[in-house]
PDB file of C-alpha atoms in Angstrom:
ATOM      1  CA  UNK A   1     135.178 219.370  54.152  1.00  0.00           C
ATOM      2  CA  UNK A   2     135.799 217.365  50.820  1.00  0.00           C
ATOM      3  CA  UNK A   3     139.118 218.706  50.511  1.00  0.00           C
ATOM      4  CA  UNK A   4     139.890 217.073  53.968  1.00  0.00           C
ATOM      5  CA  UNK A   5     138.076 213.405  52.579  1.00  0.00           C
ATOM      6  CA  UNK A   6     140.127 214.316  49.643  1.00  0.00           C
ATOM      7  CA  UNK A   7     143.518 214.112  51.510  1.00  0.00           C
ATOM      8  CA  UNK A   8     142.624 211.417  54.097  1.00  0.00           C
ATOM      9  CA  UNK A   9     141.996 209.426  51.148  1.00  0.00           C
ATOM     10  CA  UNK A  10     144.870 210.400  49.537  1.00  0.00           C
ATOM     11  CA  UNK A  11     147.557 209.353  52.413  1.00  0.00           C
ATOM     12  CA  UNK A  12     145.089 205.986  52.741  1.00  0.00           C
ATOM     13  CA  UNK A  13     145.827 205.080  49.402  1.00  0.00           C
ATOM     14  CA  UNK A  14     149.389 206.154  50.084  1.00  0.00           C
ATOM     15  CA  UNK A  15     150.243 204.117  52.684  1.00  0.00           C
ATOM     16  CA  UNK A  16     148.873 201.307  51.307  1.00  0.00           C
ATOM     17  CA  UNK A  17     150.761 201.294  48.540  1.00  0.00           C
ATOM     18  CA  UNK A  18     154.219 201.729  50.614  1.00  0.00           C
ATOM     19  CA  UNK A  19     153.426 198.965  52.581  1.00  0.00           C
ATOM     20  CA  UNK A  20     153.317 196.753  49.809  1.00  0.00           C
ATOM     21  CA  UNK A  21     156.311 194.884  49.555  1.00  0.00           C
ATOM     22  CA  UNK A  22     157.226 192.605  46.133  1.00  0.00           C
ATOM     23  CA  UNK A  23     157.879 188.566  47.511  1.00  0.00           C
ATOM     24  CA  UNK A  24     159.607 188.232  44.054  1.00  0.00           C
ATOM     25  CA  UNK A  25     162.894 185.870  44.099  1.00  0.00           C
ATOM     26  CA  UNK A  26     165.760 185.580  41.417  1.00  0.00           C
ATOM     27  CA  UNK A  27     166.322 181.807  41.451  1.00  0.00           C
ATOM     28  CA  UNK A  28     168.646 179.425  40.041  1.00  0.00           C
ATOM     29  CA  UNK A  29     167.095 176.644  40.833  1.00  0.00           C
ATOM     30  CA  UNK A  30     163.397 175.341  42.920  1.00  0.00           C
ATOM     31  CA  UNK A  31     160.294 172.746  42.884  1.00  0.00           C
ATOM     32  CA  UNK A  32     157.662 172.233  44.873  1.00  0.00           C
ATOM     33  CA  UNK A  33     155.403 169.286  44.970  1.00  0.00           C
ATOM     34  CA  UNK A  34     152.103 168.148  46.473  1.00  0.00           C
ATOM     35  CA  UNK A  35     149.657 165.213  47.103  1.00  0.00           C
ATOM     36  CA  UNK A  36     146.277 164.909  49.185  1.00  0.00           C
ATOM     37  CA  UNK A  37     147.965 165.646  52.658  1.00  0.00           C
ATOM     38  CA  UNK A  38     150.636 168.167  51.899  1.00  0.00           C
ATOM     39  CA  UNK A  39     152.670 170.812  49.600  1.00  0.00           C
ATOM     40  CA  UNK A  40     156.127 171.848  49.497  1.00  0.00           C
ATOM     41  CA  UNK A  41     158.029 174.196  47.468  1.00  0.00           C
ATOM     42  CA  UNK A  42     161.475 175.550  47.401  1.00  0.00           C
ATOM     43  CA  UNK A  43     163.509 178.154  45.930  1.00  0.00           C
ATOM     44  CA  UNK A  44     167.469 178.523  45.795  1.00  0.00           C
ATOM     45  CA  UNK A  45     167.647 182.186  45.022  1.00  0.00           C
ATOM     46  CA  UNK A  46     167.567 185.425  46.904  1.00  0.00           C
ATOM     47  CA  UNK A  47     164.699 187.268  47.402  1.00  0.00           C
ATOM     48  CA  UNK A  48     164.482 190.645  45.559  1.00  0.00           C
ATOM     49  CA  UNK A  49     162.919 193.838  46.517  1.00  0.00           C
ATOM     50  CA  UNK A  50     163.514 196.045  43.667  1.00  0.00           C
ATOM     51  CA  UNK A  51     164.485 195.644  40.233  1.00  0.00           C
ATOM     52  CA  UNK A  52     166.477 198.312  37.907  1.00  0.00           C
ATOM     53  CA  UNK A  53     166.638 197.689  34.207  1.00  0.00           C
ATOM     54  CA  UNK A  54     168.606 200.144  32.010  1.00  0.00           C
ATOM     55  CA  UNK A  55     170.640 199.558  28.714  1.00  0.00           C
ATOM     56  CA  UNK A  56     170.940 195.973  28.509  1.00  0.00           C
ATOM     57  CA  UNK A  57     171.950 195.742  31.789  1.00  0.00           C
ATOM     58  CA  UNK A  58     169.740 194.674  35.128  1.00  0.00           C
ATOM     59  CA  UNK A  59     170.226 194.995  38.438  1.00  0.00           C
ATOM     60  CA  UNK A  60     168.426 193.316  41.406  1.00  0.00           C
ATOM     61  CA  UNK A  61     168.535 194.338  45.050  1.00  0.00           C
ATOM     62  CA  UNK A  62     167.304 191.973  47.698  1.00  0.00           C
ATOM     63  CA  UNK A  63     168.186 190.589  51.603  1.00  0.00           C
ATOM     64  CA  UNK A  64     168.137 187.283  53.133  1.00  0.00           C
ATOM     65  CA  UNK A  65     165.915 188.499  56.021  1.00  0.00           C
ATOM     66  CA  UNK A  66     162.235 186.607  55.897  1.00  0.00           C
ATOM     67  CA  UNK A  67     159.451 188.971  57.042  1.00  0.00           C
ATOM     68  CA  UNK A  68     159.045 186.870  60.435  1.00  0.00           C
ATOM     69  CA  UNK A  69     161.279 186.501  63.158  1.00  0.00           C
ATOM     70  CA  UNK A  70     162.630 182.941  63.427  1.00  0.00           C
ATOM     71  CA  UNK A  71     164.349 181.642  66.504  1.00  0.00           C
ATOM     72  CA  UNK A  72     166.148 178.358  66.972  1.00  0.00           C
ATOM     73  CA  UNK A  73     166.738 176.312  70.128  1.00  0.00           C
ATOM     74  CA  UNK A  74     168.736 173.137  70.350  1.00  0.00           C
ATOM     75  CA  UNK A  75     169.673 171.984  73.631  1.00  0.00           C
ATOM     76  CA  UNK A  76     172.283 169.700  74.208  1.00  0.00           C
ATOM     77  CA  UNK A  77     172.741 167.571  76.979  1.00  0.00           C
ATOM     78  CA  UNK A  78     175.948 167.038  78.510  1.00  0.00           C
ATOM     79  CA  UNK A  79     177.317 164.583  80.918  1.00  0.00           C
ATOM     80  CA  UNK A  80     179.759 166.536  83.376  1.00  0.00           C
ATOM     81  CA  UNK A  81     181.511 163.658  84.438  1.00  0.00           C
ATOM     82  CA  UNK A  82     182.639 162.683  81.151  1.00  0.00           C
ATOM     83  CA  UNK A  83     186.067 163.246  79.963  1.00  0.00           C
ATOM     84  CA  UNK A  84     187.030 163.271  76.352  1.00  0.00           C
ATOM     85  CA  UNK A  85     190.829 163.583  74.991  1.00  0.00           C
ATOM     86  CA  UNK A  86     192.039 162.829  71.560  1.00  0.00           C
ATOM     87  CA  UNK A  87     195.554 163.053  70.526  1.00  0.00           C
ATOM     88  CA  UNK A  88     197.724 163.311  68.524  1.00  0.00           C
ATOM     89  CA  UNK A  89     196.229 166.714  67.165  1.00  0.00           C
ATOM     90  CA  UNK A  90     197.295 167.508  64.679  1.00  0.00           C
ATOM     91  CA  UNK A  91     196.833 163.943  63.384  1.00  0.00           C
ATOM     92  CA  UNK A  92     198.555 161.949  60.380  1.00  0.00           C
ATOM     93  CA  UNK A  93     197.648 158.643  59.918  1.00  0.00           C
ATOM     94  CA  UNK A  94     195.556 157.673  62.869  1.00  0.00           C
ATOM     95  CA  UNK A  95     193.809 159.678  66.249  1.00  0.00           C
ATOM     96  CA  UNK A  96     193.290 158.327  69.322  1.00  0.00           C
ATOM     97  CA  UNK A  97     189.873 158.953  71.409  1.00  0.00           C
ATOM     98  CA  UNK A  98     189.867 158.488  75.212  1.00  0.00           C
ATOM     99  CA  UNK A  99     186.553 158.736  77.077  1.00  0.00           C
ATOM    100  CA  UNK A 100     186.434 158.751  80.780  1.00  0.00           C
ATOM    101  CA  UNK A 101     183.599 158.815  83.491  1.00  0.00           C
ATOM    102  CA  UNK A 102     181.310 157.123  80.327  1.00  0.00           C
ATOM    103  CA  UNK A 103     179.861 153.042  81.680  1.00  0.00           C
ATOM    104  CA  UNK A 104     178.610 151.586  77.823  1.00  0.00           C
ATOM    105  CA  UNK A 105     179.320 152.408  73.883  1.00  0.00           C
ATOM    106  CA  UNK A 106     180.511 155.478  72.406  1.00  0.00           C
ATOM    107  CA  UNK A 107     179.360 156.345  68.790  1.00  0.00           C
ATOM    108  CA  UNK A 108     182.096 158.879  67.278  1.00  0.00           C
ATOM    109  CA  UNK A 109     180.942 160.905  64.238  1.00  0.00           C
ATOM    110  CA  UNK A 110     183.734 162.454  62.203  1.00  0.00           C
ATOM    111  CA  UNK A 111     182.564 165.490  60.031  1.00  0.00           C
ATOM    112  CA  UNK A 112     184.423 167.577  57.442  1.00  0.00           C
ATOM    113  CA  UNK A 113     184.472 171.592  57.139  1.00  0.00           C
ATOM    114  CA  UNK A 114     181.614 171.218  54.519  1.00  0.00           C
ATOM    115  CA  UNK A 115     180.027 169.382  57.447  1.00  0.00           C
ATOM    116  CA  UNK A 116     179.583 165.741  56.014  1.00  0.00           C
ATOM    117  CA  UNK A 117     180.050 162.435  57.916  1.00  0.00           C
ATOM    118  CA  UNK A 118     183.083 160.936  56.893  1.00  0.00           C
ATOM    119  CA  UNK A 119     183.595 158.278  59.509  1.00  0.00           C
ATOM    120  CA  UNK A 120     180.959 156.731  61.812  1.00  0.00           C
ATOM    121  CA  UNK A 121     182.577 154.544  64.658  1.00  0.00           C
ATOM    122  CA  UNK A 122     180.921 152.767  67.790  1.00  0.00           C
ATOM    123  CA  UNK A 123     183.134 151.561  70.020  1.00  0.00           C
ATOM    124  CA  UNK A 124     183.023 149.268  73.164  1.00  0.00           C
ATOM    125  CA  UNK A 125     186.453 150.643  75.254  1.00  0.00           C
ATOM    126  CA  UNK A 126     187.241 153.547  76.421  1.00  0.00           C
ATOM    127  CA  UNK A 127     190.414 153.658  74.525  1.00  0.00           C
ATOM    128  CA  UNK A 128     189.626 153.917  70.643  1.00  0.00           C
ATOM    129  CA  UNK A 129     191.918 155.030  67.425  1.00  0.00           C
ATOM    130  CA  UNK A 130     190.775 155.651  64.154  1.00  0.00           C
ATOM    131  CA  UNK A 131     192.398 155.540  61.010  1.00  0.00           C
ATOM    132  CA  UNK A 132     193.114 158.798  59.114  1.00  0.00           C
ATOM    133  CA  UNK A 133     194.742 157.309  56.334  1.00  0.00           C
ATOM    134  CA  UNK A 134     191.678 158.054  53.761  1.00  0.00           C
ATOM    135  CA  UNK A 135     190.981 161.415  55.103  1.00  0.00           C
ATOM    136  CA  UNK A 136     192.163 164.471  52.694  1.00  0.00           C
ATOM    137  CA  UNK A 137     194.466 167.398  55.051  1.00  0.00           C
ATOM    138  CA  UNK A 138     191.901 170.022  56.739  1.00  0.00           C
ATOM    139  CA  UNK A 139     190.360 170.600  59.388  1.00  0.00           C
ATOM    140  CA  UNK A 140     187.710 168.161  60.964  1.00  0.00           C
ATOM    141  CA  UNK A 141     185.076 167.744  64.074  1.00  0.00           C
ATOM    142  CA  UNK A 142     184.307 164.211  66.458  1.00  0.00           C
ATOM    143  CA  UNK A 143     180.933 164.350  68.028  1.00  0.00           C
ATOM    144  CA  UNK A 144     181.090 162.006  70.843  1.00  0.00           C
ATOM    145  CA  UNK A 145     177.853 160.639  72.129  1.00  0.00           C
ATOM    146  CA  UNK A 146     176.544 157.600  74.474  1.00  0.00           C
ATOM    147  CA  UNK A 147     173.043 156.300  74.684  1.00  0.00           C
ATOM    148  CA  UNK A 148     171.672 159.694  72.890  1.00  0.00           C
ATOM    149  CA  UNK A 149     173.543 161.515  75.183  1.00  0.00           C
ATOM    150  CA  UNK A 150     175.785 164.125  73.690  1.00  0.00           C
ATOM    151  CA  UNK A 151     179.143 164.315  75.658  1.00  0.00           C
ATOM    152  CA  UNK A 152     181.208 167.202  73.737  1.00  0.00           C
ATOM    153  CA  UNK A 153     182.582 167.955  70.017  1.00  0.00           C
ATOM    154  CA  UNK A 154     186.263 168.235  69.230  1.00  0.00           C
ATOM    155  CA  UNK A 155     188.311 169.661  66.601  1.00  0.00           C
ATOM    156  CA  UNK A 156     190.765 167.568  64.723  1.00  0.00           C
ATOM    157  CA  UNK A 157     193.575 168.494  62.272  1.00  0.00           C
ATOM    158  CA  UNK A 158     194.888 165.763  60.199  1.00  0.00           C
ATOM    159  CA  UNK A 159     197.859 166.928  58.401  1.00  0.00           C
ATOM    160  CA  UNK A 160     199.550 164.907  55.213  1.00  0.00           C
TER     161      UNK A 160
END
């Protein structure tokens, strides 16, 4: 009988310790900060789940999984009787953006592969160019939208 409390115990303390996990991280860079209503902190870094240290040298393995399952939802709304064409593509020194089956303003958002705004333009007609002179060669995206309303994304290619 106390051999079999013996082992019980033993595979307790067992699997306890194997389903420890270390939450260390090998950062270059984080903060956090905090005041009366709330706390934030942040890490740049990957986190690691076991270390190896021999001869001067160290080695980290880790994943970019988080213990919980995240899921993201974004929903975009379309209008079905809008039409968007922009031309020419590629594109040199300016692109043209026709919107049709759209009543009211368009707001066209011009983003670059690293995904920063470089142009913002609202426009009043349906008919509407934009100058490409001060854009670098690469690849780019328009985000059309109207009132909120996103009508479609498309891909632009300005070319020096």
């Amino acid at each position: 009988m106390r051999n079999l409390i013996r082992s019980i115990a033993c595979c307790v303390v067992l699997f306890a310790i194997c389903r420890c996990t270390a939450q260390d991280v090998s950062a270059s860079a984080g903060a956090s900060f905090q005041n009366a209503s709330y706390g934030i902190g942040f890490t740049i870094g990957e986190p690691v789940i076991a270390t190896h240290a021999q001869a001067g040298a160290v080695l980290t393995q880790g994943f970019h999984q988080p213990d919980d399952d995240f899921t993201t939802v974004v929903a975009e709304v379309m209008n079905p009787n809008a039409q968007v064409i922009a031309y020419p593509n590629p594109a040199r020194d300016e692109v043209t953006v026709q919107v049709r089956g759209i009543d009211g303003p368009i707001v066209i958002e011009l983003f670059d592969a690293a995904g920063r705004t470089v142009k913002e333009r609202y426009a009043f007609s349906r008919s509407t160019t934009l100058n490409a002179t001060s854009l670098a060669s690469g690849s780019y995206h328009a985000r059309i939208t109207t009132d909120g309303t996103y009508l479609t994304t498309v891909q632009l290619s300005i070319t020096r």
